[in-house]
Amino acid sequence: EEIVEQNTPVEKLPEDFDSNEEEASFAQNQQDRQVYLNAVELIKNKNFVQAHKGLANLKEKYKNTAFESCIKLRKSDCLFMAEPNGQGDSIFNPEGGIALLSDILDGREYSPVLYDAFYKWRTQTQSFWHGMSNMSEIPNWQYNLKRWQAIQIIRQYLKTNPEDVWANAQVGLLLNLPNIGRGGPFGNDNLSHWGKLYTNIKSEAE
């Protein structure tokens, strides 16, 4: 609580700020930026296979860069939201999606998607491994250790980039994201978090 009080309110972003454009700015050229933004649009339109293919073509080129984490985040969206298919030709793979998000958070380098990666990692980890009922285990302590890890990565980055408004905003967003709680009419709070993140795939910050 003391830490949250010291870091509120959340950094106010410019009215025309677009987190998708911020992510795309980490690409090396306009062509790659457009491929990325096209994939984001395809995801919004539920064309997950096509989006995943375009992102996969970019991933190897940006290995071990901040932009790779953006690509991993969007690939995870495709794996979570694709339709399951018992015949084996679906890209639906929640375990693979969680692994991609874990890679981002464990990368120890600043990324413009650390807030989204943490929020989605926590939501999907709770859903897949622990459950969404009011009786489910909710390991908020472990989640908050991972949250604090992400905050420390951003703070380290801010030492040399203090004017980065999105990095500052990510710290505030991470600190102000509530824990998963119990007591909902249909289950724990993770149901609401899942709905916010995956009924509209755009960043929660927009």
Short mmCIF file of C-alpha atoms in Angstrom, two decimals, residues 38-52 74 77-83 90-91 194-195 197-202:
data_model
loop_
_atom_site.label_atom_id
_atom_site.label_comp_id
_atom_site.label_asym_id
_atom_site.label_seq_id
_atom_site.Cartn_x
_atom_site.Cartn_y
_atom_site.Cartn_z
CA ASN A 38 -1.46 -5.52 -39.79
CA ALA A 39 -1.20 -8.51 -37.44
CA VAL A 40 -2.75 -6.47 -34.63
CA GLU A 41 -5.65 -5.61 -36.93
CA LEU A 42 -6.04 -9.24 -38.01
CA ILE A 43 -6.27 -10.28 -34.35
CA LYS A 44 -9.01 -7.71 -33.75
CA ASN A 45 -10.86 -9.24 -36.70
CA LYS A 46 -10.30 -12.77 -35.31
CA ASN A 47 -8.03 -13.86 -38.18
CA PHE A 48 -5.68 -15.55 -35.74
CA VAL A 49 -3.96 -18.00 -38.08
CA GLN A 50 -3.03 -15.31 -40.59
CA ALA A 51 -1.88 -12.96 -37.83
CA HIS A 52 0.23 -15.68 -36.22
CA ARG A 74 0.61 -10.81 -30.00
CA ASP A 77 -3.13 -13.62 -28.21
CA CYS A 78 -3.48 -15.85 -31.27
CA LEU A 79 -2.74 -19.02 -29.30
CA PHE A 80 -5.26 -18.15 -26.58
CA MET A 81 -8.07 -16.97 -28.82
CA ALA A 82 -7.95 -19.40 -31.73
CA GLU A 83 -10.74 -21.97 -31.87
CA SER A 90 -5.75 -25.47 -34.79
CA ILE A 91 -3.12 -23.09 -33.38
CA TRP A 194 -10.30 -12.34 -18.76
CA GLY A 195 -13.29 -10.55 -20.25
CA LEU A 197 -8.45 -8.57 -21.94
CA TYR A 198 -9.89 -10.92 -24.50
CA THR A 199 -13.30 -9.60 -25.53
CA ASN A 200 -11.44 -6.51 -26.76
CA ILE A 201 -7.87 -7.44 -27.62
CA LYS A 202 -6.53 -3.87 -27.47
#
